Structure formats: C-alpha cells, structure tokens
Short mmCIF file of C-alpha atoms in Angstrom, two decimals:
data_model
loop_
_atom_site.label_atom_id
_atom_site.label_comp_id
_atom_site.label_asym_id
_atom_site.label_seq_id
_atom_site.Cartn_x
_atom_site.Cartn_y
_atom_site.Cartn_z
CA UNK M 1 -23.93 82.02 10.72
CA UNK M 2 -23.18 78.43 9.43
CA UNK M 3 -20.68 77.66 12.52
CA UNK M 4 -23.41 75.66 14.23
CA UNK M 5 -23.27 73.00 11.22
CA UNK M 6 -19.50 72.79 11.50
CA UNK M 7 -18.22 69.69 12.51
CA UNK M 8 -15.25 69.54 14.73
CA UNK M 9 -14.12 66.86 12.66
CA UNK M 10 -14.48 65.70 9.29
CA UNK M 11 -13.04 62.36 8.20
CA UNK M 12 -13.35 59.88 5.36
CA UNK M 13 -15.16 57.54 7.24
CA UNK M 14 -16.40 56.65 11.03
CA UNK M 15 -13.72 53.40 10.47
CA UNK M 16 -10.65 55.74 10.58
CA UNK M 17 -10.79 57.94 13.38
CA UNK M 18 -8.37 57.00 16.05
CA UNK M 19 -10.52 55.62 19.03
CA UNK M 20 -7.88 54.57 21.02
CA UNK M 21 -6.62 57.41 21.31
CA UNK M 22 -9.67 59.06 22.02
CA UNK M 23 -9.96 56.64 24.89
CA UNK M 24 -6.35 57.49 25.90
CA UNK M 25 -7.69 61.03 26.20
CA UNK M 26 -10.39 60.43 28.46
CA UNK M 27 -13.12 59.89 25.94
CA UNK M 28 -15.75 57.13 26.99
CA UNK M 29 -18.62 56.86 24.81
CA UNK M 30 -19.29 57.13 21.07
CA UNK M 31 -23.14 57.93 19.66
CA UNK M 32 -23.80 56.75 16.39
CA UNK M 33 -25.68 57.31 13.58
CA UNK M 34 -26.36 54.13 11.70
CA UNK M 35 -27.36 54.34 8.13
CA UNK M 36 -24.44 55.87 5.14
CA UNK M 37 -22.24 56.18 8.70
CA UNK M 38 -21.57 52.60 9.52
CA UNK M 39 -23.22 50.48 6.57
CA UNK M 40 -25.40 51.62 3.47
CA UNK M 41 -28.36 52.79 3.76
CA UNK M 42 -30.63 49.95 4.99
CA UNK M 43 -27.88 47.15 5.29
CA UNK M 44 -27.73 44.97 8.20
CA UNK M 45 -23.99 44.99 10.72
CA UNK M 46 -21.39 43.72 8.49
CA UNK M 47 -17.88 42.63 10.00
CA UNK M 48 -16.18 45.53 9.70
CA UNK M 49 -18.77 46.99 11.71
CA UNK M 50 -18.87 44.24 14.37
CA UNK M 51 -15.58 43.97 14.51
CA UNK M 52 -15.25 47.69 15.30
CA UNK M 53 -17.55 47.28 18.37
CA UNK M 54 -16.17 44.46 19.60
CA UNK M 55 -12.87 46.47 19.74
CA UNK M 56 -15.12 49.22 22.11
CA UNK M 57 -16.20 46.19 24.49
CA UNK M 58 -12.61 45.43 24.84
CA UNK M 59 -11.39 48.51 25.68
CA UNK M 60 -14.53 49.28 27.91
CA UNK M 61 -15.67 52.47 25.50
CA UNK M 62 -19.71 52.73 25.93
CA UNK M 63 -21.66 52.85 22.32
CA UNK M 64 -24.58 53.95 21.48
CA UNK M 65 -26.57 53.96 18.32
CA UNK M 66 -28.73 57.26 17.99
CA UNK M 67 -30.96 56.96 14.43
CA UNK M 68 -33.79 58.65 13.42
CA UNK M 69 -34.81 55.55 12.14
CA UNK M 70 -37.53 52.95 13.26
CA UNK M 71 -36.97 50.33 15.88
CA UNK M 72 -37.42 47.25 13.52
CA UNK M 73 -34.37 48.63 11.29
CA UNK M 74 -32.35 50.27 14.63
CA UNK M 75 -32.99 47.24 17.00
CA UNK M 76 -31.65 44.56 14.47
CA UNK M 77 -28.30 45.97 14.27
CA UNK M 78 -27.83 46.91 17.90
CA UNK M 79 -28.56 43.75 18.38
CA UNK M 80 -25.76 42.49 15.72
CA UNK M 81 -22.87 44.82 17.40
CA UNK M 82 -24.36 44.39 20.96
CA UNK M 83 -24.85 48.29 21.72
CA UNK M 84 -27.64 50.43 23.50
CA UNK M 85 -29.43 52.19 20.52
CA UNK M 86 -32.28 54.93 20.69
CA UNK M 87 -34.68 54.97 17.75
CA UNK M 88 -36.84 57.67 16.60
CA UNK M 89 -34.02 60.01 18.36
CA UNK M 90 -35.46 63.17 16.91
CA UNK M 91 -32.34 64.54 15.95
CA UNK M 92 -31.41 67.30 15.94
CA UNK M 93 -33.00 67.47 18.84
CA UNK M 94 -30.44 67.18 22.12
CA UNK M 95 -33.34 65.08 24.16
CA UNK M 96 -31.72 62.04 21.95
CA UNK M 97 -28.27 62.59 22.67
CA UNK M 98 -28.63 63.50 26.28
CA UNK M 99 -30.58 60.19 26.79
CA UNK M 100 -27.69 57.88 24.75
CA UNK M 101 -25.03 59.52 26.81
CA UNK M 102 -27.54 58.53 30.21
CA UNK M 103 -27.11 55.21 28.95
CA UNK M 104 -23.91 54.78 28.03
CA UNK M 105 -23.12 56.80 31.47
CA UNK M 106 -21.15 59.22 30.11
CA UNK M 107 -20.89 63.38 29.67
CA UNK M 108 -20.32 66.05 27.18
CA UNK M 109 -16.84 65.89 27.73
CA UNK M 110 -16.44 62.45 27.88
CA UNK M 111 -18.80 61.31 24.37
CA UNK M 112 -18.19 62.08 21.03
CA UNK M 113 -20.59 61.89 18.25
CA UNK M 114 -20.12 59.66 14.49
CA UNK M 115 -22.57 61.13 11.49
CA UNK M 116 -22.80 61.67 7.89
CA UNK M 117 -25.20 64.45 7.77
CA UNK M 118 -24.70 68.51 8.77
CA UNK M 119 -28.40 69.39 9.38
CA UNK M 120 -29.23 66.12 11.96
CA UNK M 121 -26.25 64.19 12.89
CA UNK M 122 -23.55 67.54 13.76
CA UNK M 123 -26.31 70.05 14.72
CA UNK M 124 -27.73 68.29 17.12
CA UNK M 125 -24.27 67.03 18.19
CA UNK M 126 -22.82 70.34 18.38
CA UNK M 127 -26.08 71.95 20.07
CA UNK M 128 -25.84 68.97 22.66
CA UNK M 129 -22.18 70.37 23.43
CA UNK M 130 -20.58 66.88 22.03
CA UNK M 131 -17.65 66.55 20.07
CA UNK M 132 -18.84 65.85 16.66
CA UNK M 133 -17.30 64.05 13.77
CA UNK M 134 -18.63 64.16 10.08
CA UNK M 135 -18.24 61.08 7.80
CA UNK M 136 -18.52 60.85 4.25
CA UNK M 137 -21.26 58.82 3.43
CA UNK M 138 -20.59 55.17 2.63
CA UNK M 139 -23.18 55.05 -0.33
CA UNK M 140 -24.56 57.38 -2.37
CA UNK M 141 -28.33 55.57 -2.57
CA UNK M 142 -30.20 57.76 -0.20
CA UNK M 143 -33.93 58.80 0.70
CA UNK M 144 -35.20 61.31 -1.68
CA UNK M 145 -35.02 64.16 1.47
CA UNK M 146 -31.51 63.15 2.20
CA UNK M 147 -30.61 63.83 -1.74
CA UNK M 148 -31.85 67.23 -1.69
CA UNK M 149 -30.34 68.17 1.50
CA UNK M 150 -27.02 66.76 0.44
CA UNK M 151 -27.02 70.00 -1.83
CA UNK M 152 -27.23 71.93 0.77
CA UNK M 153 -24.71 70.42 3.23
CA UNK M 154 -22.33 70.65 0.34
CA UNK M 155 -22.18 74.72 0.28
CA UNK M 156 -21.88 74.73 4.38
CA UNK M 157 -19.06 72.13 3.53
CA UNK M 158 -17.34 74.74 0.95
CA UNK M 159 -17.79 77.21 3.56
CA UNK M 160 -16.29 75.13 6.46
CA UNK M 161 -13.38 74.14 4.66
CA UNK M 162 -12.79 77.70 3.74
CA UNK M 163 -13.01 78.61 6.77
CA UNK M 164 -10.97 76.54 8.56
CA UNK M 165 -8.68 75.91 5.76
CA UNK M 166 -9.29 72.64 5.05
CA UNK M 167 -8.76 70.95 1.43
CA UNK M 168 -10.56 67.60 2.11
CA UNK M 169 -10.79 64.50 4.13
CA UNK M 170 -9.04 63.69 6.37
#
C-alpha cells in the first residue's frame, strides 16, 4: 500500500551519492529538486552546489532542475549551476519528469531522480518509472504544508525502513 512512496534510495544528502559511478553504470541524467535538496529552502546556488554541477559538465551527465517552485526562484539558480530547469513541474505529476528527461535527452533507464520529499519528489519519480533517491532535508525551516506533511512522510519512512530493513541513512 505505501510501496509507491518508497524510495529506491535513501541517503543523507543529494552531495553523497556516488555519481560517478552512476555514470560508470550507464546513468546519464539527474532531475532535481531544488529547495531542502540542494540548498535551504529559498537560498540561492552555493559552491558546494556549483561545484557539484560543474563536476556533471565534466563528465558529460545531463541535469535538470524539476521544482514546483516559481520561475523567478527556479530560473536564478539554474542559471548559477548552468542546468535546464522546469518550474511549476506539477509534481507528482510524470508530465514534469518526462519533459526534464526530453531535455536532458535521456530515458527511464538512463535518469535518476534527487528529492527530499515522499509525497512529490519519489512519487512522482517512482510513478515516472525513474530511479529515485530520497535526501534528508538540508534545513528544517519549511512552508507551513511541507511541516505537516513531514509527519506524514515520517510513518511511510518507519514503514520503509521496516520493510526493507533499513536502520537509517545511508
């Protein structure tokens, strides 16, 4: 019943996962979500994050920021890390993430997907067919809506790591 909100991965954060090796493995595109996954809520690129694109451009990985966001706040850093971006994206919906992985030029198979939230970022993910990967949020100010449903990711999360018999992080 909760499978669909199951992430394939869960990790501390979107700056450990192992993208080179990902890339070794055939993977060729990364979606992002932008906000508690890459920087605080609200916070413009920093250098860990532009540093961690400019490592994609030199390995020739495709990026693309996915955010349910505005354009003002989604444009502005896509333009900082020099990535495609989609704004608005109506996640959960899988009309945004088949339209970042048209741009980046990629497929199911070949694009994973960077979040910190169950019921947008991994759903939609997951519904799209994408490997998806669950962050823990970077900060914990967050929108009112987010707060509440953080409650409610937390007792899929007790589930999923029951189920799969996970303690933590990873």
């Amino acid at each position: 019943m909760l499978e669909p909100f199951y992430p394939k991965h869960y990790v501390s954060s979107a700056y450990v996962i192992p993208y080179r090796q990902l890339y070794e493995k055939g993977i060729r595109g990364v979606i992002f979500d932008v906000d508690n996954t890459l920087v605080p809520h609200d916070e413009p690129a920093d250098e860990r994050a532009r540093n961690l694109f400019q490592e994609f451009h030199a390995m020739g990985m495709e990026t693309c920021l996915l955010s349910n966001n505005r354009e003002p706040r989604v444009a502005a850093f896509a333009g900082c890390v020099g990535t495609k971006y989609i704004y608005k994206g109506g996640k959960p919906s899988v009309k945004g993430y088949l339209k970042a992985m048209e741009l980046m030029g990629t497929e199911k198979d070949t694009t994973i997907f960077v979040g910190d939230q169950l019921f947008t970022d991994v759903y939609g993910a997951n519904r799209t067919g994408i490997c998806s990967y669950l962050v823990k949020p970077i900060h914990p100010k967050e929108e009112i809506q987010i707060v509440v449903k953080r409650y409610l990711e937390a007792v899929v999360l007790w589930f999923y790591k029951k189920r799969c018999g996970k303690e933590g992080l990873m």
